[in-house]
CSV table of C-alpha atoms in Angstrom, one decimal:
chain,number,residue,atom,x,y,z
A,1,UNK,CA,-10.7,-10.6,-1.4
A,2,UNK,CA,-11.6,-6.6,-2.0
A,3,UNK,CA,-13.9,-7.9,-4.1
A,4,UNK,CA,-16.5,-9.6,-2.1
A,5,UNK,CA,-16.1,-7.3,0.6
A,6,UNK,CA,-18.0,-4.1,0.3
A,7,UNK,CA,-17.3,-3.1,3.7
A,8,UNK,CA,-14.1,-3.1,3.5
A,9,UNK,CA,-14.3,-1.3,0.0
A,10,UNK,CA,-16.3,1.4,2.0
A,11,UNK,CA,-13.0,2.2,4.2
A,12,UNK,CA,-10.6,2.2,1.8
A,13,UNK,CA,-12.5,4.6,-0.1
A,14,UNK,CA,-13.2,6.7,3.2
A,15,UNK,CA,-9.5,6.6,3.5
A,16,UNK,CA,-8.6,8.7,0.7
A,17,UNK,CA,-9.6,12.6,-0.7
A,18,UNK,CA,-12.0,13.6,-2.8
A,19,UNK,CA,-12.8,9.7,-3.9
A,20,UNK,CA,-16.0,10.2,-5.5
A,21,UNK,CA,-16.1,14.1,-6.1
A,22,UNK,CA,-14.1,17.2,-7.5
A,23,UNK,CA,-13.6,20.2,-5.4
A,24,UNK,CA,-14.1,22.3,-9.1
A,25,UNK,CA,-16.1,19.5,-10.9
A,26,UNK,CA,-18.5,18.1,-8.6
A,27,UNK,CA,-19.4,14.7,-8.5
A,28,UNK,CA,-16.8,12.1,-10.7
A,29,UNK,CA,-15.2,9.3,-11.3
A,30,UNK,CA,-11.5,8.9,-11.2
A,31,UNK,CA,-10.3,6.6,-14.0
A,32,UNK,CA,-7.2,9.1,-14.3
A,33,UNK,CA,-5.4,7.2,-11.3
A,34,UNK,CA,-1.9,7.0,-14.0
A,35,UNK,CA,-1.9,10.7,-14.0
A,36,UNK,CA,-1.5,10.9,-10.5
A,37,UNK,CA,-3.4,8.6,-7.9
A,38,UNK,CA,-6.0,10.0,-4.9
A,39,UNK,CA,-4.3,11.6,-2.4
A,40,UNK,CA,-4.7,9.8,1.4
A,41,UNK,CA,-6.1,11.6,4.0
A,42,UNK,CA,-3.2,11.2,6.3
A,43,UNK,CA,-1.4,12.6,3.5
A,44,UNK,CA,-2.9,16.0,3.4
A,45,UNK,CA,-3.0,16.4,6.9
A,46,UNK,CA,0.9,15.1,7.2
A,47,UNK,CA,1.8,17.5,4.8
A,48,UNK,CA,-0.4,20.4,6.5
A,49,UNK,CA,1.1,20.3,9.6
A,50,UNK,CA,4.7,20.1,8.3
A,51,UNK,CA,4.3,23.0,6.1
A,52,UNK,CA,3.6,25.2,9.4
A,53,UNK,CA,7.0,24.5,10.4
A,54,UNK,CA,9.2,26.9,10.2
A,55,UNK,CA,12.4,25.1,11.8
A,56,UNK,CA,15.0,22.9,9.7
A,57,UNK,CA,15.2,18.9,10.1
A,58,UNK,CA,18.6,18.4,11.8
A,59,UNK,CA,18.6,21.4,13.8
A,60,UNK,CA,19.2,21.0,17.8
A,61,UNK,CA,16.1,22.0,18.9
A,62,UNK,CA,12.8,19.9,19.5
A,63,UNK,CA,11.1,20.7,16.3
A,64,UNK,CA,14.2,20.4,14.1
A,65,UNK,CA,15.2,17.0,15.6
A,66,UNK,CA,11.7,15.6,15.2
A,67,UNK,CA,11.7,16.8,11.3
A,68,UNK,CA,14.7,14.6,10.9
A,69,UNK,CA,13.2,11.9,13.1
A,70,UNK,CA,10.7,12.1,10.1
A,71,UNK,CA,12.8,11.2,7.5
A,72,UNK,CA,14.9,8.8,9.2
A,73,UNK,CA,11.3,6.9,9.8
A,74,UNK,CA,11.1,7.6,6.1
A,75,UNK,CA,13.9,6.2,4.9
A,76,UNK,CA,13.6,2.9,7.1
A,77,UNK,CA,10.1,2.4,5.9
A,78,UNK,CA,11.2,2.6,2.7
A,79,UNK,CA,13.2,-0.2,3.1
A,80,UNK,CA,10.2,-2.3,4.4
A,81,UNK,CA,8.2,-1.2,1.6
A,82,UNK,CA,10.6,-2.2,-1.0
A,83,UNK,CA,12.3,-5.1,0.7
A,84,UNK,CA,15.8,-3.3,0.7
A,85,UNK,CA,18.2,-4.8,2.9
A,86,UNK,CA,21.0,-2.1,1.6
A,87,UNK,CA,21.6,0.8,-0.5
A,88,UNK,CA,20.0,4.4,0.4
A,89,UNK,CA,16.7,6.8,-0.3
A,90,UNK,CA,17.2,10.1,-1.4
A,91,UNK,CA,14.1,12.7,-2.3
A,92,UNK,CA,14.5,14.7,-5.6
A,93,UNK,CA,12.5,17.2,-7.3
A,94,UNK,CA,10.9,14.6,-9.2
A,95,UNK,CA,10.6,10.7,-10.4
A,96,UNK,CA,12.1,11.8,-13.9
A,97,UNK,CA,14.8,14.8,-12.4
A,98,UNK,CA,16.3,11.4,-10.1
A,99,UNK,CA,16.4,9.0,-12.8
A,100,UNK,CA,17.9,11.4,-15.4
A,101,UNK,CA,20.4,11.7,-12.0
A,102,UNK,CA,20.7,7.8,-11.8
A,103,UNK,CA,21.5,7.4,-15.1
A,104,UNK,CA,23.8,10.6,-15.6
A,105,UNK,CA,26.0,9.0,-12.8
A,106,UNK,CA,26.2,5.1,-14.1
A,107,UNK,CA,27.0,7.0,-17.7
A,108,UNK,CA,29.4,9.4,-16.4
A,109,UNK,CA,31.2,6.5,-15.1
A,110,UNK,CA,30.9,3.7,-17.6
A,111,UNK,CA,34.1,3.1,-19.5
A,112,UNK,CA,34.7,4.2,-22.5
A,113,UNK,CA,33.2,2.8,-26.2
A,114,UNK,CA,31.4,0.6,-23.4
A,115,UNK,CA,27.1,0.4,-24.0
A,116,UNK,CA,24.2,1.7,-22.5
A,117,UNK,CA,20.6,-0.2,-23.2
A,118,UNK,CA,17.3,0.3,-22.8
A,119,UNK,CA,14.1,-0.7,-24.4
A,120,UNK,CA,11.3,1.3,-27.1
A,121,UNK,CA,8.5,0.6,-24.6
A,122,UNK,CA,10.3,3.0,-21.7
A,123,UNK,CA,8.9,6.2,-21.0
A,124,UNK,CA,11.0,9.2,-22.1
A,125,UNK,CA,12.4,9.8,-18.5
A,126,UNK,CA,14.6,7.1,-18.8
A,127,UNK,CA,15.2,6.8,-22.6
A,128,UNK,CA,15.9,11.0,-22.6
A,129,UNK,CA,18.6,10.8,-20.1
A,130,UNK,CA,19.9,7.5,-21.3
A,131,UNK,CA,20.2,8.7,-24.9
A,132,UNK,CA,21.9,11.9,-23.5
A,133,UNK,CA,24.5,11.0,-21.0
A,134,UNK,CA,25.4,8.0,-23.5
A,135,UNK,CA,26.3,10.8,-25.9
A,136,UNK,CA,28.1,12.6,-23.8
A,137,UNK,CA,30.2,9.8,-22.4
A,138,UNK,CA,31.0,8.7,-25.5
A,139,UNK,CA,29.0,5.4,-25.1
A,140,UNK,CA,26.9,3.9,-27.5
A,141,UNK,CA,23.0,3.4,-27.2
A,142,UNK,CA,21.0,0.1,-28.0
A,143,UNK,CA,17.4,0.1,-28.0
A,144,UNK,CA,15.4,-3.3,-27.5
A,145,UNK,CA,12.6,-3.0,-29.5
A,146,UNK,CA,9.3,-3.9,-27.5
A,147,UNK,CA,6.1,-6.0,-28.9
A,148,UNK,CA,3.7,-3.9,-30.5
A,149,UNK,CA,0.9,-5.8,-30.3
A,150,UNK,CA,1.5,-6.8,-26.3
A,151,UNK,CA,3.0,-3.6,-25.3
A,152,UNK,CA,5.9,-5.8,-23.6
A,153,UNK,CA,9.5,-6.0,-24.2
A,154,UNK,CA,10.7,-9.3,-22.6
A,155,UNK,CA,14.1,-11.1,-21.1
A,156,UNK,CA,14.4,-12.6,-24.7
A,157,UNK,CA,14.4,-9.2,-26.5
A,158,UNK,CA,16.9,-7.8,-24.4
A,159,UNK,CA,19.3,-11.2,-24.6
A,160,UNK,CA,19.3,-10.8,-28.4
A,161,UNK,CA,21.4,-7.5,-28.4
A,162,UNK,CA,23.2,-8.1,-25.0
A,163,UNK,CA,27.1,-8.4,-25.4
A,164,UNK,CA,29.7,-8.3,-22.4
A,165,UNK,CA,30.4,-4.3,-23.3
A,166,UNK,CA,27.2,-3.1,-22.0
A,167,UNK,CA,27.7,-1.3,-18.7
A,168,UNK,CA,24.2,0.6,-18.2
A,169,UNK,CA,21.0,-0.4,-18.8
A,170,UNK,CA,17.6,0.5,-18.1
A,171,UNK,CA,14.2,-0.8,-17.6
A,172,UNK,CA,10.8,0.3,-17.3
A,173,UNK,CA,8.9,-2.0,-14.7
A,174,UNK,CA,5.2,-0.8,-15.9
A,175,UNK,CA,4.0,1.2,-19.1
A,176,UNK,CA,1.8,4.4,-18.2
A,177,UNK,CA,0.6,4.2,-22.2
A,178,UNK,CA,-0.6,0.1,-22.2
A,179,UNK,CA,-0.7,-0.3,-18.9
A,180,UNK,CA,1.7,-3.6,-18.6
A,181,UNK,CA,4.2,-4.7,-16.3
A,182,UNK,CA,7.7,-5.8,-17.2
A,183,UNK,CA,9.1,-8.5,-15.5
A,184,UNK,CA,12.0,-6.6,-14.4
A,185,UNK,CA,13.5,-9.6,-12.4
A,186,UNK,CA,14.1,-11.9,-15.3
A,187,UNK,CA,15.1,-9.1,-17.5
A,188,UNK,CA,18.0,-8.2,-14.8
A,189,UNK,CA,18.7,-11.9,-14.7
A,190,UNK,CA,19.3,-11.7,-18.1
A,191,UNK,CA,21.5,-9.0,-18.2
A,192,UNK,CA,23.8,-10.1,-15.2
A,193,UNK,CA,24.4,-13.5,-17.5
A,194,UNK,CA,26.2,-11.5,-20.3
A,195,UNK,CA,27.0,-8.3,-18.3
A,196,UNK,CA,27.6,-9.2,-14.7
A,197,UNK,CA,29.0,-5.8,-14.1
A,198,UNK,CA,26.2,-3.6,-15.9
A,199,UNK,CA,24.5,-0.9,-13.5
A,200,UNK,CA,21.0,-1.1,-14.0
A,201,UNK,CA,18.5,1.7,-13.5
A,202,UNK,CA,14.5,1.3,-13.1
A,203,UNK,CA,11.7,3.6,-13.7
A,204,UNK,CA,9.1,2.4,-11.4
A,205,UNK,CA,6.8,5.4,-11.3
A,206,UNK,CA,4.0,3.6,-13.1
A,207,UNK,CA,4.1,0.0,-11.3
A,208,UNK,CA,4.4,1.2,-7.5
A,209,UNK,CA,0.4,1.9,-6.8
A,210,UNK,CA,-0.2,-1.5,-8.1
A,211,UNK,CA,1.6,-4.0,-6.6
A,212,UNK,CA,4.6,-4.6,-4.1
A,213,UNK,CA,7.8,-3.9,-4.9
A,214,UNK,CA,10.9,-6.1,-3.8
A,215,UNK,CA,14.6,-4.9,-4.6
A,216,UNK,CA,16.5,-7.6,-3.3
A,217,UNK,CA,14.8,-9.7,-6.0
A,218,UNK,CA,15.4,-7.9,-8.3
A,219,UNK,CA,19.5,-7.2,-8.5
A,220,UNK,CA,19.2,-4.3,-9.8
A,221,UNK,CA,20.8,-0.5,-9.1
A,222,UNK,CA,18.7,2.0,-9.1
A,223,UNK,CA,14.9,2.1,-8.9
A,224,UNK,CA,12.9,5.5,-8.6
A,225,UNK,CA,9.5,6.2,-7.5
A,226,UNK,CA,7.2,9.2,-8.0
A,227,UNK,CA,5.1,9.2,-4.7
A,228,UNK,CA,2.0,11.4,-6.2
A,229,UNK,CA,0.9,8.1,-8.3
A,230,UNK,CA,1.4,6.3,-5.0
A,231,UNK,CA,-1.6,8.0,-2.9
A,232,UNK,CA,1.0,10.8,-1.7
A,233,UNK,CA,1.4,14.7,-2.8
A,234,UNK,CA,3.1,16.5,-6.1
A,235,UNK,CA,6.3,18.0,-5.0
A,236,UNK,CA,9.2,15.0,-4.8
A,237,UNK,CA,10.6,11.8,-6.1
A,238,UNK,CA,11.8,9.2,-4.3
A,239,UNK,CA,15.4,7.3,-5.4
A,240,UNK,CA,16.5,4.1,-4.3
A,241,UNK,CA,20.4,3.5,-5.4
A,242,UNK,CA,22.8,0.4,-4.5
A,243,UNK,CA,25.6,0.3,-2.1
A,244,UNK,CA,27.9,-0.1,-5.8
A,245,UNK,CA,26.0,2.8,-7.2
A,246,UNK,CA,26.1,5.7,-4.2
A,247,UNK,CA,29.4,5.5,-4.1
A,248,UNK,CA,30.2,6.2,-7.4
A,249,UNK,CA,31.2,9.8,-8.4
A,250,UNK,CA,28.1,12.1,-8.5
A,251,UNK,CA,27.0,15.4,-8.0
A,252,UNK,CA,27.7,16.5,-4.9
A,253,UNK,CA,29.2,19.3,-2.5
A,254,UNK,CA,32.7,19.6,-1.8
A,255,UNK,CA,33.7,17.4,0.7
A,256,UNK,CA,30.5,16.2,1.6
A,257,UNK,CA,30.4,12.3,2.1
A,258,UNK,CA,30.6,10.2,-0.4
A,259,UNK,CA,27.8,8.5,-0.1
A,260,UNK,CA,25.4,12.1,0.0
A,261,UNK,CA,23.3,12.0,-2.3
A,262,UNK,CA,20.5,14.9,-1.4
A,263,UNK,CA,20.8,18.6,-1.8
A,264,UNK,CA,20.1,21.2,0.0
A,265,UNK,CA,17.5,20.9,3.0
A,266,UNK,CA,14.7,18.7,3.0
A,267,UNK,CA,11.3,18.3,3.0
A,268,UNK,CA,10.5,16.4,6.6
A,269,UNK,CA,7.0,17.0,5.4
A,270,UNK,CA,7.1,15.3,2.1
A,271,UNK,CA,9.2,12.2,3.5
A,272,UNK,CA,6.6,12.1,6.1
A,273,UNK,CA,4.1,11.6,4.1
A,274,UNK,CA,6.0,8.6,2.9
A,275,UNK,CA,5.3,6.8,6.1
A,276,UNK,CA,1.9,7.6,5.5
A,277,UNK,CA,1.6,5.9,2.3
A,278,UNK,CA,3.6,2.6,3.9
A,279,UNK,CA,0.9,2.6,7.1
A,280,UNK,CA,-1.9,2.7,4.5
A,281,UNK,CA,-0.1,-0.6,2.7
A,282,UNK,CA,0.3,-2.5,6.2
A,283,UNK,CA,-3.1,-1.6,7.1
A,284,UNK,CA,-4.8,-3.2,4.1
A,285,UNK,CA,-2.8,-5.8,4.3
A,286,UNK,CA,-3.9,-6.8,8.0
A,287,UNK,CA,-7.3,-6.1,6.8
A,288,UNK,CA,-6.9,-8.6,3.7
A,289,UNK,CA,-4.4,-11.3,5.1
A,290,UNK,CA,-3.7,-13.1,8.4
A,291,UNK,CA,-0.3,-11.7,8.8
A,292,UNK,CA,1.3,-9.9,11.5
A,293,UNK,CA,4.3,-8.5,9.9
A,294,UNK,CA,5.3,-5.5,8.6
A,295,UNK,CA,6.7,-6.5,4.8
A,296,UNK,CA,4.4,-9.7,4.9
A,297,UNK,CA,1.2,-7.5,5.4
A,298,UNK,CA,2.4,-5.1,2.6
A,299,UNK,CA,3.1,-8.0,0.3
A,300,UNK,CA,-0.3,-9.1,1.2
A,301,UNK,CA,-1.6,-5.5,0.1
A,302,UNK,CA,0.1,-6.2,-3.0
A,303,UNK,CA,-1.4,-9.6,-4.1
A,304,UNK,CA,-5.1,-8.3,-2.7
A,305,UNK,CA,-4.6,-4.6,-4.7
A,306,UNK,CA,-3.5,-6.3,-8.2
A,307,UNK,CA,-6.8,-9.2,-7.4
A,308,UNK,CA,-9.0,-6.5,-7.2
A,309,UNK,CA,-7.6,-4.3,-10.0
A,310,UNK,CA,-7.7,-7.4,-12.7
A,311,UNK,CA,-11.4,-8.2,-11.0
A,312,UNK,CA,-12.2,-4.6,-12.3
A,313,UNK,CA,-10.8,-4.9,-15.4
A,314,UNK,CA,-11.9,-7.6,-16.1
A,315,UNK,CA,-15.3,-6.3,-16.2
A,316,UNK,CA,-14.3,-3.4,-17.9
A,317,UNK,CA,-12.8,-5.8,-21.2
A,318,UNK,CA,-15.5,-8.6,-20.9
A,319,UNK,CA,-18.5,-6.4,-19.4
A,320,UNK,CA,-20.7,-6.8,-16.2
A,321,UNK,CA,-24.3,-7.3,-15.7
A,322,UNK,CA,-25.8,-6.4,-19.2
A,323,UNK,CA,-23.7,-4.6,-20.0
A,324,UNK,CA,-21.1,-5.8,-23.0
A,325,UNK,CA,-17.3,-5.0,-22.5
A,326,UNK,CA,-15.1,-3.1,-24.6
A,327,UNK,CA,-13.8,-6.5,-26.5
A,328,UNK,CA,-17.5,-6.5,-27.5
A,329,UNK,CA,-17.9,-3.0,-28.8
A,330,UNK,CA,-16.8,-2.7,-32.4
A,331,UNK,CA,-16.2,0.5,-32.2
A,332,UNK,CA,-13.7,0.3,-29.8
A,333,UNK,CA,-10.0,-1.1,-30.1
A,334,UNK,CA,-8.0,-2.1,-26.8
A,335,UNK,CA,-4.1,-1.0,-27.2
A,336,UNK,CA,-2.2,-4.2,-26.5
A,337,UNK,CA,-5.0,-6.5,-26.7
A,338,UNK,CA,-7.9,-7.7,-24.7
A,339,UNK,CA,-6.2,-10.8,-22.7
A,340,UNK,CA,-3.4,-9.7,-21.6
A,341,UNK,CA,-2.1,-10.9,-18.0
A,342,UNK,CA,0.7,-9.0,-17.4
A,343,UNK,CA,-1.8,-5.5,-17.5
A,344,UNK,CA,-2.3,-3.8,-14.2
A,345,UNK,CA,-5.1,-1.4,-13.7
A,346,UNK,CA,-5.1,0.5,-17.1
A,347,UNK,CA,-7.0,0.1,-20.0
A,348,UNK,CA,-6.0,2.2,-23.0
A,349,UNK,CA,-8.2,2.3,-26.3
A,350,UNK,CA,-9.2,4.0,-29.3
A,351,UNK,CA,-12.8,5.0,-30.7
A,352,UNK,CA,-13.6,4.8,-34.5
A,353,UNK,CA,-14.8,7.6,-36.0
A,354,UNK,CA,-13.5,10.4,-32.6
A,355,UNK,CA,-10.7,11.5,-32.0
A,356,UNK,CA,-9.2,10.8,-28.3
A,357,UNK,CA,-9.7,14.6,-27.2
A,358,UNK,CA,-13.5,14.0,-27.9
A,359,UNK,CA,-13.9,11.1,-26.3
A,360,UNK,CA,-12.2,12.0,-22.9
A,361,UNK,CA,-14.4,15.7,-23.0
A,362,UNK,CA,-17.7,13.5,-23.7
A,363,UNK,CA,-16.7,11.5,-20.6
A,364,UNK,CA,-16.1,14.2,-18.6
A,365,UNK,CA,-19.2,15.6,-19.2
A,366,UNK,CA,-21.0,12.4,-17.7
A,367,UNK,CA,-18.5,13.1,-14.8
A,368,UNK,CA,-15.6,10.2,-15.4
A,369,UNK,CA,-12.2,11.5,-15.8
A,370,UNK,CA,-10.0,9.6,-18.5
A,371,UNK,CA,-7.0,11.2,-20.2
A,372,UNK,CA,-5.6,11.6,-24.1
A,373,UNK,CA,-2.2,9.9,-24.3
A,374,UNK,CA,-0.8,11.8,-27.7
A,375,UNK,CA,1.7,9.9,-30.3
A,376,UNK,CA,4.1,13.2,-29.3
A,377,UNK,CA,7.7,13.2,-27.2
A,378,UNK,CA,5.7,11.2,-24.5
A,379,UNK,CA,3.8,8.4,-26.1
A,380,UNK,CA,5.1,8.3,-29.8
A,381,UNK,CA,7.1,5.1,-29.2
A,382,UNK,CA,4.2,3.1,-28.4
A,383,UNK,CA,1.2,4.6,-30.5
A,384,UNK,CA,2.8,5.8,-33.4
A,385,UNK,CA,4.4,2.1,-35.1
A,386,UNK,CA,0.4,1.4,-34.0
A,387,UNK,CA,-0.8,3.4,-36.4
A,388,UNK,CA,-2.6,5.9,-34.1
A,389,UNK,CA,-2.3,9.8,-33.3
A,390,UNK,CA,-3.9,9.5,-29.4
A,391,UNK,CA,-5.7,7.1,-27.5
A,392,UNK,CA,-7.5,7.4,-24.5
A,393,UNK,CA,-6.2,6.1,-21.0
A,394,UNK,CA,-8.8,4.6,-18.9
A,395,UNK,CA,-6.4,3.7,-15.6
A,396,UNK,CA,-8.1,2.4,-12.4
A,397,UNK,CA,-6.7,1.9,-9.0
A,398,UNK,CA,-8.1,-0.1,-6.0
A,399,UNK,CA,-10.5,2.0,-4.5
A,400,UNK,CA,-12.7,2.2,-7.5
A,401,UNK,CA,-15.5,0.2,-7.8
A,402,UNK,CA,-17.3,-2.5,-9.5
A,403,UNK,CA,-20.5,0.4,-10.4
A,404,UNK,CA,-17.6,2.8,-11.8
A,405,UNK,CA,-16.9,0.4,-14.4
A,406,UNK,CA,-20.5,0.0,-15.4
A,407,UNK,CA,-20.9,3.6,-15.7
A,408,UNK,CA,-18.3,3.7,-17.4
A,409,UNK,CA,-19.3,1.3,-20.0
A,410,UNK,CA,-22.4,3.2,-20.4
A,411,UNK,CA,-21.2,6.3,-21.1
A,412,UNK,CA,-19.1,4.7,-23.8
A,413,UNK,CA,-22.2,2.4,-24.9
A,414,UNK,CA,-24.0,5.9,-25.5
A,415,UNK,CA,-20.6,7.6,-27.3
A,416,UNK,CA,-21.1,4.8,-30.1
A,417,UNK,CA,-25.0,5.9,-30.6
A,418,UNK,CA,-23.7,9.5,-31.1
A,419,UNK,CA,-20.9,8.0,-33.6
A,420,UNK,CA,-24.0,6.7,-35.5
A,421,UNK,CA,-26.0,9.3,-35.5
């Protein structure tokens, strides 16, 4: 396990920029990993060199073919990294521009006085567009109310309003506000039962640092990614869409083939980078797991990343060394609760007597970067029926360490002294 190998925690942090330090900061730690995760290496020097290019994927010449040699490397990585045996990737502007995309097509083509669902836990990219397009198809919009005090909506709160009319739904496979991960295979499961035909849509921006993903276990339509929370750059999203779903009608050029989905030219650089990110997953893999294949060593990657993340939470909740955990601090409240399984790498709390804005500027003073979730057009659903106008996000990722933690714990140990004084 990452864990009990410190060696190994050395190279993966050697792997990626500016790990322990801020070009404009100095020395910090990263506990902002939701709001975009370190950036590999390979990345920045991927993206370097494609940037310099000045020919187009496609074109017949040697620099244009190998640009689209890029993607189409791209693309079939992809496939690895999500276990996709069908469907296609596209790149977008954005995670949120291709799911409002996703969406806008499966409404668009719903028929009429038919439903569209999603749940109150969902992050505004999917609930926006879903809300929208619904409207403007003439459909109508069901929201699944999630658990307030888990920060979950389940398979059971999306059966109780399912009826055989709903024909899209969406789903949110982890929360960027608590921090938990739906279990988007039994909730699609769920779904087919009533609504075999539905087209369902997932955001899963949040989830894809910390864990594997698996499409074909998931029976599902659309799934998007953005790839700047998954150790890549700012710039692009990444789409996934079903065989039933790309052939729908869409936006698309005249005559173009049905199946196109991308506009414009493209970005060889940015869907290089992808390969990147999917070489970094098979290398940990090998160097956490016996296996020799390619999707095996990436599910590996998987199990040993979300290990290590609940290892570092843990300590964060329950404490290490002497020092006491947030559940011990009564000054402190953890948003969906301090035993929680289904959280992965992100702690989200509130501190009596401070507002969240204070708290995440005292932090960065001591050099640890957290971040002020807001009960606005972002967070609302989840903190406001809690009662609270911001919290802070504490969100972690894999190549942070067991000492971050405990400096973290001291800096908020030494916030409560300054709360009593």
């Amino acid at each position: 396990m990452i864990e009990n190998n410190p060696a190994l925690i050395d190279a993966i942090r050697d792997r990626f920029a500016h790990v322990d330090s801020c070009p404009f900061q100095g020395p910090r730690i990263f506990f902002e990993n939701a709001g975009g995760a370190l950036t590999l290496k390979s990345v920045a020097d991927t993206s370097s060199f494609y940037a310099s290019l000045p020919d187009n994927p496609g074109r017949i010449n040697s620099a244009g073919q190998a640009g689209q040699t890029a993607i189409d490397k791209a693309k079939a990585d992809l496939a690895v990294f999500m276990n996709a045996s069908s469907g296609q990737f596209f790149a977008g502007e954005s995670g949120t521009e291709l799911l409002f995309r996703l969406i806008r097509t499966a409404c668009v083509n719903a028929p009429g006085k038919s439903r569209v669902i999603g749940s109150s836990i969902e992050h505004p990219a999917t609930r926006s567009a879903a809300r929208r397009w619904a409207e403007i198809s003439g459909l109508n919009y069901e929201n699944v109310p999630h658990d307030n005090e888990t920060g979950l909506v389940t398979a059971e709160a999306y059966a109780a309003l399912l009826t055989p009319d709903v024909a899209v739904a969406t789903i949110l496979h982890a929360s960027p506000v608590t921090g938990m991960a739906m279990d988007v295979a039994a909730i699609s499961k769920t779904i087919r039962r009533v609504a075999p035909d539905c087209l369902i849509i997932v955001d899963g921006i949040q989830h894809a640092a910390h864990g594997q993903i698996d499409l074909d276990s998931y029976d599902v339509d659309g799934y998007a990614i953005s790839p700047y929370k998954v150790f890549s750059r700012h710039g692009y999203g990444i789409a996934w869409a079903s065989d039933k779903l790309s052939i729908l009608p869409h936006d698309m050029l005249i005559n173009a083939p049905v199946t196109g989905w991308e506009f414009g030219t493209r970005d060889a650089g940015a869907y290089a980078t992808v390969s990147d990110v999917v070489s970094y997953f098979e290398w940990l893999g090998g160097e956490t797991s016996p296996e020799t294949g390619r999707r095996e060593k990436i599910e590996a990657a998987g199990r040993a990343i979300h290990a290590y993340e609940a290892h570092l939470v843990d300590a964060m909740i329950n404490g290490t060394g002497n020092l006491p955990g947030l559940r011990d601090m009564a000054h402190v409240k953890i948003i969906a609760g301090a035993d929680n399984p289904s959280r992965e790498g992100l702690v989200s709390i509130a501190v009596e007597g401070m507002s969240s804005p204070d708290v995440v500027e005292a932090l960065n003073r001591q050099g640890i970067r957290t971040h002020t979730r807001k009960a606005d057009h972002y967070s609302g659903n989840v903190l406001a029926p809690l009662d609270l106008a911001d919290c802070v996000r504490v969100s972690l990722c894999h190549y942070n360490t067991l000492q971050e933690v405990a400096e973290f714990l001291g800096a908020i140990g030494e916030i409560k002294v300054e709360i009593a004084a």
